[in-house]
Tab-separated table of C-alpha atoms and ligand atoms in Angstrom:
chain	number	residue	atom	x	y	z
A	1	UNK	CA	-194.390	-14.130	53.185
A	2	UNK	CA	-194.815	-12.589	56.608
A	3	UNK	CA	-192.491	-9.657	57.027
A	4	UNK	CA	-189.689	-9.537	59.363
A	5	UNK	CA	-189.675	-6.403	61.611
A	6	UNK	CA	-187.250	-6.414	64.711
A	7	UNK	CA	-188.112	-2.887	66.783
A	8	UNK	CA	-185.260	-2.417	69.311
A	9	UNK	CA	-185.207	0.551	72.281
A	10	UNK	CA	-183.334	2.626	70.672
A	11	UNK	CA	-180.716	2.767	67.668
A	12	UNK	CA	-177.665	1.546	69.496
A	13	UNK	CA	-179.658	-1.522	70.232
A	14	UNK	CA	-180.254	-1.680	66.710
A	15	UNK	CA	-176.879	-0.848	65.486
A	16	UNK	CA	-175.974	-4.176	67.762
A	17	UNK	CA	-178.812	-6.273	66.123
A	18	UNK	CA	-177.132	-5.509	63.093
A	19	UNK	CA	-173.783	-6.047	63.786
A	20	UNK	CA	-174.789	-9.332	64.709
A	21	UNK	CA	-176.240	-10.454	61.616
A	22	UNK	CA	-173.612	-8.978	59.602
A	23	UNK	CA	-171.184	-11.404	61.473
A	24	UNK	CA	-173.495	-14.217	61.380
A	25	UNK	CA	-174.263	-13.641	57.343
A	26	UNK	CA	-170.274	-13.252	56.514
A	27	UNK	CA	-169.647	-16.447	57.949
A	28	UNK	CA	-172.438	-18.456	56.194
A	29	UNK	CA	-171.319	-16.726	53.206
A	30	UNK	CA	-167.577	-17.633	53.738
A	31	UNK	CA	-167.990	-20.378	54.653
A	32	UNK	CA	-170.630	-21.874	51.757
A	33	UNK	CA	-169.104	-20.285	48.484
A	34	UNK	CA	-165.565	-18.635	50.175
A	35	UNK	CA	-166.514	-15.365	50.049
A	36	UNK	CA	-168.762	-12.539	51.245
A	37	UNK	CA	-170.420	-9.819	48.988
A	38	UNK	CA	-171.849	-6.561	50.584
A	39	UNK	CA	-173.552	-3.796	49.333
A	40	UNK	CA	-173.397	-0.858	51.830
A	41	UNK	CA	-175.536	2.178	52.084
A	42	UNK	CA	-175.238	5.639	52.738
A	43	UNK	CA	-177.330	8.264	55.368
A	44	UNK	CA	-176.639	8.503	58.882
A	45	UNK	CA	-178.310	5.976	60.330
A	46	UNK	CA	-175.788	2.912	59.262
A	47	UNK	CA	-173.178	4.751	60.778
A	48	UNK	CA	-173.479	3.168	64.278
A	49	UNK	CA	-173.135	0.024	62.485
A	50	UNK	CA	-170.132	0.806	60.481
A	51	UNK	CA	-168.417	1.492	64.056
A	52	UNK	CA	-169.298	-1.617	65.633
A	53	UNK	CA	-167.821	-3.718	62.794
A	54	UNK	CA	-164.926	-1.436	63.008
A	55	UNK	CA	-164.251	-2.495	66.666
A	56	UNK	CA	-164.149	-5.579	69.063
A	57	UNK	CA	-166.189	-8.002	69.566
A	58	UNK	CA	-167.201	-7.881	65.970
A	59	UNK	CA	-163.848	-6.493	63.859
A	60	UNK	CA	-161.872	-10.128	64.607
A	61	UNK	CA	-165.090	-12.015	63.487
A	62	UNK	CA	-165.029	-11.345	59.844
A	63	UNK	CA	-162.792	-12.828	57.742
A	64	UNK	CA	-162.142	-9.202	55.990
A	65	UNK	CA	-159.895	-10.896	53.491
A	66	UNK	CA	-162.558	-12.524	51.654
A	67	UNK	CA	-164.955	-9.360	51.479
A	68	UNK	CA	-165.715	-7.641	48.603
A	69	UNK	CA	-167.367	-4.038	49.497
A	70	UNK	CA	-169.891	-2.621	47.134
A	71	UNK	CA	-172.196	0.093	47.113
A	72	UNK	CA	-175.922	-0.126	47.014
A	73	UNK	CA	-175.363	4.090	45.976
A	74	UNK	CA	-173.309	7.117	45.737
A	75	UNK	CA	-174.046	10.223	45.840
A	76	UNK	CA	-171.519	11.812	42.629
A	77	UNK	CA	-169.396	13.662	44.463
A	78	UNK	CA	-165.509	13.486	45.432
A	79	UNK	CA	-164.665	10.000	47.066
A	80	UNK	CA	-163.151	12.729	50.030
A	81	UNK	CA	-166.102	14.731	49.723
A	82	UNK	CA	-168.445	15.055	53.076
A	83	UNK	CA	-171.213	13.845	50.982
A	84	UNK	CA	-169.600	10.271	49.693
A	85	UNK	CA	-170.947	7.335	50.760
A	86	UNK	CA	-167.616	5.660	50.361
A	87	UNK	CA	-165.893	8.148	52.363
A	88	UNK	CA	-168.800	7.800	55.516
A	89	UNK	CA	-168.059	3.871	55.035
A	90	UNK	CA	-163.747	4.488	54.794
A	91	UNK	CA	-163.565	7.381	58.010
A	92	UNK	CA	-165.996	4.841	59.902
A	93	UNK	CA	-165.074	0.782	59.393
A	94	UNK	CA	-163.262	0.286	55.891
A	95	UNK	CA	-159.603	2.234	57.070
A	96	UNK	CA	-159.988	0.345	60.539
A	97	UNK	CA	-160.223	-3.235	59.176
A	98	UNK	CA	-157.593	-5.553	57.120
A	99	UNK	CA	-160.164	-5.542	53.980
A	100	UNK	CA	-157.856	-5.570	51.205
A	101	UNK	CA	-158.005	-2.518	48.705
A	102	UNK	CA	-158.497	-4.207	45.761
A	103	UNK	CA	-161.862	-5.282	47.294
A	104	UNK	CA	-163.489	-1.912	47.657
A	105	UNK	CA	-165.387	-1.366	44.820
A	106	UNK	CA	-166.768	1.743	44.458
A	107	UNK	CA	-168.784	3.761	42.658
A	108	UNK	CA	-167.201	6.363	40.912
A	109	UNK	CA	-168.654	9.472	42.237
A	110	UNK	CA	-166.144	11.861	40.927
A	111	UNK	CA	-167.535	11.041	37.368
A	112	UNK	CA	-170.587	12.013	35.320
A	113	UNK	CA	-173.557	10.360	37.011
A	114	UNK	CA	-173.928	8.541	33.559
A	115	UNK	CA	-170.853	7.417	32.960
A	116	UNK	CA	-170.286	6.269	36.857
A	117	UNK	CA	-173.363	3.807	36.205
A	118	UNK	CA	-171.748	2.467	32.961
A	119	UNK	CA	-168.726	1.672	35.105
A	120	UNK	CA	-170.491	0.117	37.719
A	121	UNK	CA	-172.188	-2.208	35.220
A	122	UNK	CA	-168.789	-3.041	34.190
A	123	UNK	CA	-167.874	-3.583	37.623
A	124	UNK	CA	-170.867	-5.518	38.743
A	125	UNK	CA	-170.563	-8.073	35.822
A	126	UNK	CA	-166.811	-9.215	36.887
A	127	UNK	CA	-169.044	-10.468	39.946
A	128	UNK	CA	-171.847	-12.153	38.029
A	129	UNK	CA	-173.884	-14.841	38.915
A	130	UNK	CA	-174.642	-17.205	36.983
A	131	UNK	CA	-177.639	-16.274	34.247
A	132	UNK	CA	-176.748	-13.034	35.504
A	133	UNK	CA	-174.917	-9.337	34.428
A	134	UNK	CA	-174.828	-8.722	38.895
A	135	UNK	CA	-173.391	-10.204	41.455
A	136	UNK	CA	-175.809	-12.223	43.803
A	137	UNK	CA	-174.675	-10.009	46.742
A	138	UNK	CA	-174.848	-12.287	50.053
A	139	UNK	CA	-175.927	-8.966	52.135
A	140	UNK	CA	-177.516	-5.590	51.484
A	141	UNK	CA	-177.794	-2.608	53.521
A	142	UNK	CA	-180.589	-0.759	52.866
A	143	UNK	CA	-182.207	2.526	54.785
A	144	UNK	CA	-185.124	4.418	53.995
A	145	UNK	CA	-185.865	8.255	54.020
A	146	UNK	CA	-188.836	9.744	55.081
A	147	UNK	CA	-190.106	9.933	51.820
A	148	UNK	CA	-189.764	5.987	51.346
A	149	UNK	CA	-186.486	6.285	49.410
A	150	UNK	CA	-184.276	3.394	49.125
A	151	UNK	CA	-181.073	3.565	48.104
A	152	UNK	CA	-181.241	6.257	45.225
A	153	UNK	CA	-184.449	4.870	44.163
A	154	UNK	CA	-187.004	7.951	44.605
A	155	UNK	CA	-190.643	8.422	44.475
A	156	UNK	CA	-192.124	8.722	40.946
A	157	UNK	CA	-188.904	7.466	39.530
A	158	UNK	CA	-189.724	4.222	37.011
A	159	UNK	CA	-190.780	0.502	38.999
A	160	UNK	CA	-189.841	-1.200	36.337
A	161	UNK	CA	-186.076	-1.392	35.855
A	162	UNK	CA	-184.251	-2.741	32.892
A	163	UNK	CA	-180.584	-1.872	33.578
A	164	UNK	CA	-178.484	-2.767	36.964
A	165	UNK	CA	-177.649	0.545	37.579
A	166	UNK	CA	-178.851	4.117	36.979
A	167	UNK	CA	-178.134	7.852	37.183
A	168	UNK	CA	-180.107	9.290	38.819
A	169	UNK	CA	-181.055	13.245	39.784
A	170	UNK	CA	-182.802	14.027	42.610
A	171	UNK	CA	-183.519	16.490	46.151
A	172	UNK	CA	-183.755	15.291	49.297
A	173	UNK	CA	-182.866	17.075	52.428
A	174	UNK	CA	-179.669	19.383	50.407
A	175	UNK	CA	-178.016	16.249	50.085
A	176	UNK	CA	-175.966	15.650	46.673
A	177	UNK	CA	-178.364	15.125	44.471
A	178	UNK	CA	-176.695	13.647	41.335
A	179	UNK	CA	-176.477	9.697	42.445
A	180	UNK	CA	-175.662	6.568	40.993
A	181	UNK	CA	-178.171	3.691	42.087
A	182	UNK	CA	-178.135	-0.277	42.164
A	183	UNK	CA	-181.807	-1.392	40.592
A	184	UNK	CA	-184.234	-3.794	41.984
A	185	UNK	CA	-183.259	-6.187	39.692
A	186	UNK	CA	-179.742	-6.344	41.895
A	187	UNK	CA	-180.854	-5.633	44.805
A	188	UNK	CA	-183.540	-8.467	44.097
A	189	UNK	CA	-181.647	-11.298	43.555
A	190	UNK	CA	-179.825	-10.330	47.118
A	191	UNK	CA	-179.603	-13.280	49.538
A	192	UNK	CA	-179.976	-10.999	52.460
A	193	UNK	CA	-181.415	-6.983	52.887
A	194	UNK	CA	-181.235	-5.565	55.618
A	195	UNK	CA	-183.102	-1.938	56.099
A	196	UNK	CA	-181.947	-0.135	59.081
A	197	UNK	CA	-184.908	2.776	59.982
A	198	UNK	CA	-184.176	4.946	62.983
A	199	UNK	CA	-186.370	7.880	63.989
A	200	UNK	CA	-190.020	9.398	64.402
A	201	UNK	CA	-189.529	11.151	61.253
A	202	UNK	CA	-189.585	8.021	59.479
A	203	UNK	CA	-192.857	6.619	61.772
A	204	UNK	CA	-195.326	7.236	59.110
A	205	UNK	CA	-193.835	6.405	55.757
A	206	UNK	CA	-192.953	2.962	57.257
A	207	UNK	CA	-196.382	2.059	58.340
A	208	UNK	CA	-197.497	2.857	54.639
A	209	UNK	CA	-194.495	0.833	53.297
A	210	UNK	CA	-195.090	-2.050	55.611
A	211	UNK	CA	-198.719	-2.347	55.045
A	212	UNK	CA	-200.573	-4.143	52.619
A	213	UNK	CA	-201.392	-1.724	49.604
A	214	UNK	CA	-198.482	-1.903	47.681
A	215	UNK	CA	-197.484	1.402	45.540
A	216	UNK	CA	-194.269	1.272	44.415
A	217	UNK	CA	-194.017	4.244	42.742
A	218	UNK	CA	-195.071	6.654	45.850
A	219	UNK	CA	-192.692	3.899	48.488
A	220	UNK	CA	-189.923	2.789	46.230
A	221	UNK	CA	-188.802	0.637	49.417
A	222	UNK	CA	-191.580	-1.514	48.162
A	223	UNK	CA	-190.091	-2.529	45.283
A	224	UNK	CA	-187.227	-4.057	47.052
A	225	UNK	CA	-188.662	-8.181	47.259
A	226	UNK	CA	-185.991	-10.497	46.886
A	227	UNK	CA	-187.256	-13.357	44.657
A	228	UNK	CA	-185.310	-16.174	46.551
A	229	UNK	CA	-183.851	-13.890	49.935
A	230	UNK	CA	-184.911	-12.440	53.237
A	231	UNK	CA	-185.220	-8.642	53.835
A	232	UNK	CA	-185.060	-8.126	57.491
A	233	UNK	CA	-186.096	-4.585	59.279
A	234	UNK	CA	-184.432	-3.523	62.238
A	235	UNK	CA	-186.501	-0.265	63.693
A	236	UNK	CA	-185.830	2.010	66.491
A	237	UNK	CA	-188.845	2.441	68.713
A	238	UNK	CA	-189.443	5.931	67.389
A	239	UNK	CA	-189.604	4.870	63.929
A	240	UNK	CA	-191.916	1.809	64.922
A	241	UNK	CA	-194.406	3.820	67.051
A	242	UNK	CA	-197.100	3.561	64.713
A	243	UNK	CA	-197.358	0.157	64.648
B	1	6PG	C1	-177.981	7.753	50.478
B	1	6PG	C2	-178.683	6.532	50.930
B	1	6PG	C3	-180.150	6.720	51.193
B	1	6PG	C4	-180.341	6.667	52.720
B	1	6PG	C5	-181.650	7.279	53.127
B	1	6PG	C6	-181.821	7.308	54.622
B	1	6PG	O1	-176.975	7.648	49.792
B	1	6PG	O2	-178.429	8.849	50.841
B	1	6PG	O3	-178.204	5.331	50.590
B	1	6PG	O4	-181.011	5.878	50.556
B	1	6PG	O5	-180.246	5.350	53.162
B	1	6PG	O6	-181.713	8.586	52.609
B	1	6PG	O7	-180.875	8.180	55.151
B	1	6PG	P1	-180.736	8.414	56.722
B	1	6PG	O8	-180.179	7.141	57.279
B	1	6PG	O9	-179.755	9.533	56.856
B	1	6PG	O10	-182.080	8.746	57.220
């Protein structure tokens, strides 16, 4: 399958592109099984997004009642802390829009790493799909860091996953490095991803990632390919420039 790389001016642009096809995949969702299942990242660069959806034109759009709001990670720290993902996604969109509390589920940051996975493997399985122990989430939110992380799926950690979730250890730019990860095998059986790449710091790793040779275990964004879903980049021209 041919893959589907948007390159816009600049992030705003993006953040717009994005916004869009949020809108556009809630509704399809809603609208086809009566509700819509996200999985959210963390890192800066989603944060434009979160914004826009927090605001008109987009805010009255969703149907926020029928969202459920997961996490794709977390970094295990205090859901207040500066370092939370669920904290970036609360200050930014979720205390700005009717979504109803009961459908944020996070994950647990303020717990041990391992035990924060166990409970999100509790938590995903109330959402299972059929033949599944996961949700089929109807969107994903994906970034990527410079080193081709994805979520908290890191270079030389294991391709192969057997378990939903994982705790996870690792460094990357003095960010919290205890995390709590979603698995290919979620991530997966996703109907939509959506990466969101902004930045020439990125430029390199994505041309690797987006070409041909496939090595999972240096780019663990390659091991994100949905067996029946689209992925869908949306690049800023800096983090595009070496294609
Ligand atoms: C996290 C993320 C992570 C992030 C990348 C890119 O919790 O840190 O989910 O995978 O998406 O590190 O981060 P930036 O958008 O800040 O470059």
């Amino acid at each position: 399958m041919k893959t589907d790389i948007r390159i816009f001016k600049d992030s705003e642009a993006m953040s717009i592109a994005a916004a869009e096809i949020f809108v556009q995949e809630a509704a399809l969702a809603v609208r086809a099984r009566g509700r819509f299942l996200v999985a959210l990242s963390g890192g800066s660069t989603p944060s434009g997004l979160y914004r826009l959806l927090a605001d008109e034109p987009f805010r009255s759009k969703l149907d926020w009642a029928k969202t459920f709001i997961f996490w794709g990670d977390e970094r295990c720290v205090l859901p207040d802390d500066e370092g939370s993902n669920y904290r970036q996604a609360q200050d930014l969109l979720l205390s700005h829009v009717p979504v109803p509390e009961k459908k944020i589920l996070r994950i647990k940051g303020e717990r041990e790493p391992a035990e924060a996975s166990v409970d999100y493997t509790q938590i995903l399985k109330r959402f299972a799909a059929p033949g599944l122990d996961w949700p089929r989430f109807d969107f994903v939110l994906l970034g990527m860091g410079e080193d081709g992380h994805t979520a908290s799926l890191f270079p030389g950690s294991q391709v192969e996953a057997d378990s939903p979730t994982l705790a996870v250890s690792a460094e990357y730019q003095g960010r919290p490095a205890n995390r709590v990860t979603l698995t290919p095998l979620v991530f997966n059986s996703a109907r939509n991803i959506l990466f969101l790449v902004a930045g020439e710091n990125k430029a390199s790793t994505l041309k690797e990632v987006l070409s041909d040779a496939y090595q999972p275990e240096r780019f663990p964004a390659q091991r994100i390919r949905p067996t029946d879903g689209k992925v869908i980049w949306l690049v800023d021209e800096a983090a595009g420039s070496e294609f």
